[in-house]
Short mmCIF file of C-alpha atoms in Angstrom, two decimals:
data_model
loop_
_atom_site.label_atom_id
_atom_site.label_comp_id
_atom_site.label_asym_id
_atom_site.label_seq_id
_atom_site.Cartn_x
_atom_site.Cartn_y
_atom_site.Cartn_z
CA MET V 1 50.10 118.47 51.28
CA ASP V 2 50.85 121.91 52.07
CA GLY V 3 51.14 124.50 54.66
CA PRO V 4 51.23 123.29 58.53
CA GLY V 5 50.96 119.49 57.26
CA ARG V 6 54.02 119.78 55.08
CA THR V 7 56.29 121.98 57.51
CA LEU V 8 55.77 119.29 60.38
CA ALA V 9 56.52 116.37 57.83
CA ARG V 10 59.71 118.08 57.09
CA THR V 11 60.36 119.03 60.58
CA ALA V 12 59.80 114.92 61.44
CA GLY V 13 62.02 113.64 58.65
CA GLY V 14 64.74 116.19 59.25
CA LEU V 15 64.62 115.11 63.19
CA ALA V 16 64.53 111.00 62.28
CA LEU V 17 67.50 111.78 59.87
CA ALA V 18 69.30 113.61 62.56
CA GLY V 19 68.77 110.37 65.05
CA ALA V 20 69.98 108.24 62.87
CA GLY V 21 72.74 109.96 61.86
CA ALA V 22 73.72 110.72 65.84
CA LEU V 23 73.12 107.10 66.64
CA ALA V 24 75.70 106.06 63.50
CA TYR V 25 78.07 108.30 64.69
CA ALA V 26 77.58 107.08 68.86
CA SER V 27 78.02 103.54 67.59
CA LEU V 28 80.42 103.36 64.66
CA VAL V 29 82.94 106.38 65.17
CA GLU V 30 82.87 107.58 68.72
CA VAL V 31 82.72 104.51 70.37
CA ARG V 32 86.24 103.44 68.82
CA TRP V 33 87.64 106.94 68.95
CA TYR V 34 89.92 106.51 72.23
CA THR V 35 92.18 109.40 73.72
CA LEU V 36 94.85 109.56 76.28
CA ARG V 37 93.79 112.33 79.09
CA GLU V 38 96.68 113.96 80.76
CA VAL V 39 95.82 115.55 83.93
CA THR V 40 97.92 116.94 86.80
CA VAL V 41 97.39 116.37 90.56
CA PRO V 42 99.29 118.83 92.87
CA VAL V 43 99.32 116.37 95.47
CA LEU V 44 102.81 114.97 96.25
CA PRO V 45 104.84 116.69 99.08
CA ALA V 46 107.16 119.74 98.64
CA GLY V 47 110.19 118.76 96.48
CA GLN V 48 109.55 115.61 95.13
CA ASP V 49 109.57 114.69 91.50
CA PRO V 50 106.39 113.81 89.30
CA LEU V 51 105.25 110.67 89.55
CA ARG V 52 103.31 109.12 86.32
CA ILE V 53 100.53 106.72 87.29
CA LEU V 54 98.40 105.50 83.91
CA HIS V 55 94.68 104.88 84.54
CA LEU V 56 93.18 102.22 82.81
CA SER V 57 89.59 101.21 83.60
CA ASP V 58 86.59 99.86 81.72
CA LEU V 59 88.37 97.65 79.09
CA HIS V 60 84.77 95.80 78.56
CA LEU V 61 86.84 93.77 76.28
CA THR V 62 85.58 91.06 73.82
CA PRO V 63 87.76 88.68 71.31
CA GLY V 64 88.44 90.67 68.34
CA GLN V 65 89.01 94.15 69.44
CA ARG V 66 92.14 94.21 67.86
CA ARG V 67 92.12 98.12 67.16
CA LYS V 68 91.69 98.55 71.28
CA ILE V 69 94.11 95.91 71.70
CA ASP V 70 96.69 97.81 69.65
CA TRP V 71 95.77 101.23 71.69
CA VAL V 72 96.19 99.86 74.89
CA ARG V 73 99.55 97.85 74.66
CA ASP V 74 100.51 101.52 72.86
CA LEU V 75 100.48 102.87 76.10
CA ALA V 76 103.34 101.43 77.86
CA SER V 77 105.00 104.24 75.53
CA LEU V 78 104.06 106.76 78.18
CA ASP V 79 106.29 105.16 80.69
CA PRO V 80 104.71 105.37 83.86
CA HIS V 81 105.95 104.59 87.38
CA LEU V 82 102.51 102.71 88.62
CA VAL V 83 99.28 101.55 86.84
CA ILE V 84 96.31 101.34 88.38
CA ASP V 85 93.48 99.48 86.99
CA THR V 86 89.84 99.74 88.16
CA GLY V 87 87.89 97.50 86.79
CA ASP V 88 85.56 96.05 84.27
CA ASN V 89 88.37 94.81 82.67
CA TRP V 90 86.45 91.97 79.98
CA ALA V 91 82.97 91.43 78.68
CA HIS V 92 82.99 87.90 77.32
CA LEU V 93 83.62 84.41 79.16
CA ASP V 94 86.79 83.69 76.06
CA ALA V 95 88.25 87.54 76.44
CA MET V 96 91.11 86.08 78.76
CA PRO V 97 93.92 85.77 76.11
CA SER V 98 92.70 89.29 74.42
CA LEU V 99 92.93 90.96 77.50
CA LEU V 100 96.49 89.40 78.91
CA GLU V 101 97.56 90.76 75.24
CA ALA V 102 96.30 94.07 75.98
CA LEU V 103 97.77 94.41 79.23
CA GLU V 104 100.96 92.55 78.50
CA PRO V 105 103.32 95.70 78.77
CA HIS V 106 101.58 97.02 81.79
CA LEU V 107 102.21 94.05 84.03
CA ALA V 108 105.46 94.51 83.76
CA VAL V 109 105.29 98.15 85.86
CA PRO V 110 104.45 98.17 89.36
CA GLY V 111 100.49 98.08 89.53
CA ALA V 112 97.55 97.89 91.71
CA PHE V 113 94.34 96.78 91.03
CA VAL V 114 90.26 96.67 92.15
CA LEU V 115 87.38 94.59 90.21
CA GLY V 116 83.95 95.59 88.60
CA SER V 117 80.79 93.75 88.22
CA ASN V 118 81.92 92.94 85.02
CA ASP V 119 84.72 91.42 85.94
CA TYR V 120 82.74 88.63 87.94
CA VAL V 121 79.88 88.10 85.05
CA ALA V 122 79.17 88.37 82.18
CA PRO V 123 77.16 91.29 80.93
CA MET V 124 73.54 90.28 80.00
CA PRO V 125 71.21 91.83 76.97
CA LYS V 126 69.44 94.83 78.38
CA ASN V 127 67.52 97.90 76.87
CA PRO V 128 70.29 100.29 76.31
CA ALA V 129 67.99 103.07 77.59
CA ARG V 130 68.61 101.62 81.10
CA TYR V 131 71.45 104.06 81.20
CA LEU V 132 69.70 106.73 81.27
CA LEU V 133 68.40 105.62 84.70
CA PRO V 134 69.67 106.73 87.86
CA ASP V 135 70.49 102.98 89.12
CA ALA V 136 70.17 100.77 86.34
CA ARG V 137 70.83 97.53 88.38
CA PHE V 138 68.33 94.96 87.90
CA LYS V 139 65.44 94.82 90.48
CA LYS V 140 64.90 90.86 90.13
CA PRO V 141 67.55 88.29 90.52
CA MET V 142 69.67 87.78 87.26
CA ARG V 143 71.80 84.72 86.58
CA PRO V 144 74.27 86.17 84.41
CA ALA V 145 77.54 83.94 83.62
CA GLU V 146 80.34 83.90 85.81
CA LEU V 147 83.71 84.68 84.16
CA PRO V 148 86.76 83.61 85.45
CA TRP V 149 87.87 86.43 87.73
CA ARG V 150 89.69 83.98 90.22
CA GLU V 151 92.38 83.41 87.34
CA LEU V 152 92.28 86.67 86.06
CA THR V 153 93.32 88.13 89.75
CA ALA V 154 95.70 85.33 90.03
CA ARG V 155 97.66 86.51 86.72
CA PHE V 156 97.50 89.87 87.81
CA ARG V 157 99.20 89.07 91.55
CA SER V 158 101.65 86.69 89.81
CA ALA V 159 102.69 89.72 87.59
CA GLY V 160 103.16 91.53 90.55
CA TRP V 161 100.40 93.96 91.08
CA ILE V 162 98.78 94.46 94.16
CA ASP V 163 95.31 93.37 94.99
CA LEU V 164 93.49 95.86 96.69
CA THR V 165 89.87 94.02 97.00
CA ASN V 166 88.84 95.51 100.74
CA ARG V 167 92.31 95.29 101.56
CA ARG V 168 95.53 97.82 101.98
CA ASP V 169 99.34 97.47 101.03
CA VAL V 170 102.49 99.32 100.87
CA LEU V 171 104.38 99.78 97.35
CA LYS V 172 107.90 101.04 96.45
CA VAL V 173 107.34 102.72 93.58
CA ASP V 174 110.40 105.27 92.10
CA GLY V 175 112.03 105.12 94.99
CA ARG V 176 108.98 106.93 96.91
CA VAL V 177 106.61 104.57 99.76
CA LEU V 178 103.11 104.36 98.46
CA SER V 179 100.41 103.27 100.86
CA LEU V 180 96.82 101.79 98.81
CA VAL V 181 93.62 101.16 100.71
CA GLY V 182 91.12 99.32 98.08
CA THR V 183 87.34 98.33 98.41
CA ASP V 184 85.57 95.95 96.35
CA ASP V 185 82.76 96.85 93.95
CA ALA V 186 80.55 99.12 95.88
CA HIS V 187 77.82 98.48 92.68
CA LEU V 188 77.27 94.79 93.60
CA ASP V 189 77.54 96.00 97.31
CA ARG V 190 80.64 93.93 97.79
CA ASP V 191 82.67 96.62 99.40
CA ALA V 192 84.20 96.62 103.02
CA PHE V 193 86.51 99.20 103.80
CA PRO V 194 89.54 97.71 105.82
CA ALA V 195 90.08 98.87 108.72
CA ALA V 196 93.77 100.43 109.02
CA ARG V 197 96.14 98.22 111.40
CA GLY V 198 100.11 97.57 111.92
CA ASP V 199 102.44 99.16 109.29
CA ASP V 200 99.79 98.73 106.46
CA ASP V 201 98.38 102.29 108.11
CA ALA V 202 99.27 105.16 105.98
CA ARG V 203 99.40 107.65 108.96
CA THR V 204 100.30 105.11 111.98
CA GLY V 205 102.45 102.68 110.69
CA SER V 206 106.18 102.79 111.34
CA THR V 207 107.09 103.25 107.75
CA PRO V 208 106.75 107.10 106.78
CA VAL V 209 104.99 107.21 103.74
CA ASP V 210 104.82 109.67 100.68
CA LEU V 211 101.36 109.29 99.30
CA HIS V 212 98.49 107.54 100.34
CA LEU V 213 96.46 106.31 97.55
CA GLY V 214 92.48 105.42 97.44
CA VAL V 215 91.25 103.01 94.52
CA THR V 216 87.44 101.65 93.89
CA HIS V 217 85.76 100.70 91.07
CA ALA V 218 81.99 102.47 91.31
CA PRO V 219 82.71 106.04 93.27
CA TYR V 220 79.20 105.65 95.33
CA ARG V 221 79.48 108.02 98.10
CA ARG V 222 80.01 105.75 100.99
CA VAL V 223 83.10 104.88 99.54
CA LEU V 224 84.31 108.15 98.92
CA ASP V 225 83.40 109.43 102.01
CA GLN V 226 85.25 106.50 103.61
CA MET V 227 88.40 107.74 101.91
CA HIS V 228 88.14 111.00 102.80
CA ALA V 229 87.94 109.89 106.28
CA ASP V 230 90.86 107.82 105.98
CA ASP V 231 92.56 110.84 105.24
CA VAL V 232 93.96 109.06 101.59
CA ASP V 233 95.68 112.04 98.94
CA LEU V 234 93.99 110.67 95.97
CA THR V 235 91.18 108.78 95.05
CA ILE V 236 91.22 106.96 91.58
CA ALA V 237 87.69 105.46 90.36
CA GLY V 238 85.82 103.94 87.13
CA HIS V 239 82.35 102.34 86.57
CA THR V 240 80.94 105.62 85.26
CA HIS V 241 81.79 105.65 81.70
CA GLY V 242 81.41 109.32 82.08
CA GLY V 243 77.87 109.08 81.85
CA GLN V 244 78.56 107.20 78.33
CA LEU V 245 75.66 109.50 76.57
CA ALA V 246 76.01 113.52 77.42
CA LEU V 247 75.03 116.38 75.64
CA PRO V 248 77.25 119.19 74.26
CA PHE V 249 77.75 121.79 76.26
CA TRP V 250 75.75 120.21 79.47
CA GLY V 251 77.48 117.33 80.04
CA ALA V 252 76.21 113.56 81.62
CA LEU V 253 73.13 112.53 82.42
CA VAL V 254 73.49 109.68 84.70
CA THR V 255 76.61 108.42 86.41
CA ASN V 256 75.29 104.90 87.11
CA CYS V 257 75.94 105.32 90.93
CA ASP V 258 74.85 107.69 93.59
CA LEU V 259 77.51 110.39 91.96
CA ASP V 260 76.35 113.55 90.72
CA THR V 261 76.93 113.62 86.70
CA ARG V 262 79.13 116.73 87.68
CA ARG V 263 81.53 114.32 89.00
CA ALA V 264 80.72 111.65 86.12
CA LYS V 265 84.34 112.06 84.90
CA GLY V 266 87.67 113.79 85.15
CA LEU V 267 89.46 115.25 88.15
CA HIS V 268 87.50 116.94 90.95
CA GLY V 269 87.36 117.22 94.74
CA TRP V 270 85.57 115.29 97.48
CA PRO V 271 83.09 115.78 99.41
CA GLY V 272 83.60 119.33 98.56
CA PRO V 273 85.42 121.58 95.49
CA ARG V 274 88.74 120.55 94.34
CA PRO V 275 91.37 121.04 97.09
CA ASP V 276 92.63 123.95 94.72
CA GLN V 277 89.89 125.86 94.07
CA PRO V 278 87.82 128.14 96.54
CA GLY V 279 86.07 126.22 99.57
CA GLY V 280 88.04 123.08 98.26
CA ALA V 281 90.36 123.26 101.65
CA GLY V 282 89.86 119.82 103.29
CA SER V 283 88.41 117.84 100.08
CA THR V 284 90.03 114.99 98.84
CA TRP V 285 91.65 114.63 95.51
CA MET V 286 89.29 112.06 93.09
CA HIS V 287 89.95 110.98 89.70
CA VAL V 288 87.14 109.29 87.66
CA SER V 289 87.75 107.72 84.60
CA ALA V 290 85.28 107.62 81.83
CA GLY V 291 86.70 104.39 80.80
CA LEU V 292 87.34 102.78 77.43
CA GLY V 293 84.91 100.34 77.04
CA THR V 294 80.75 99.87 76.91
CA SER V 295 78.51 96.84 77.56
CA PRO V 296 78.61 94.76 74.16
CA TYR V 297 74.80 94.99 74.57
CA ALA V 298 75.15 98.84 74.81
CA PRO V 299 78.00 99.89 72.33
CA VAL V 300 77.34 103.77 71.60
CA ARG V 301 78.94 106.90 73.17
CA PHE V 302 78.07 110.02 72.73
CA ALA V 303 80.09 113.38 73.49
CA CYS V 304 82.04 111.51 75.84
CA ARG V 305 85.20 109.38 73.99
CA PRO V 306 86.33 106.17 75.44
CA GLU V 307 89.70 107.34 77.24
CA ALA V 308 92.79 106.16 79.64
CA THR V 309 94.46 108.82 81.82
CA LEU V 310 98.18 110.10 82.17
CA LEU V 311 97.78 111.43 86.10
CA THR V 312 100.86 113.19 86.59
CA LEU V 313 101.11 113.57 90.50
CA VAL V 314 103.31 116.58 91.47
CA ALA V 315 104.60 118.50 94.37
CA ALA V 316 101.75 121.08 96.23
#
């Protein structure tokens, strides 16, 4: 073979090798290359000291993930004032001991949580390419195995973490009064934004609050709109995996919800730009975590490292 045919064969061979190399990197290296993001949010009232929030999301933990367990435990050295867990903690029927070991030092810190779809049911085998669809949910009814989520929430609550599943609460942290509002997983259509009443209303309750936080797993637009209308200071979410498969210099291809890919991870504003950017007046701060794990049936990440985030809230 010579001429154009040889050139085409070499090109095809080169592309195949590049594809194989990218897949090996995504499945063997980046998916385990955990990183800590440190983000500053100017949202506190004037004169207040910084407040540190550790945001954990989408661990998708399975038994035997020793490196992930140890890495999550080591985050306790950050000495956060508050831990926010936005769900999808596990991905296996037998993952409870591993998860509790990973979170054990964090359960001693004030915290709040919501659940995601993979806290309720175990993941099912599926084509990893489904993650590239605008909505990766199955259209036909499926019967996945139920996970022991009631025991999980009981363990979290017994440790003192606040359950924000379609509810509100008030928490005192580092001498500050925080009001919190949360929803169940919008990806499963379990969300029901809780009405404000009495002292759990951040704006009309008798106890003045220093900060009003919104917590949800999947950042669907309807939930973000409700958080914005509730006048939260900062909405905290997960679910997107940051797109999981991203293009260098471009970013996420999907979010697995109706959020735009521009906001697939990181600190943003809603519904407009960030409040500290032109045109952002009236927007709500929002942080979306790319999370620490993946479904065991799609164990790849590319240009989107698994992460936890230390949010340092400072005076605006």
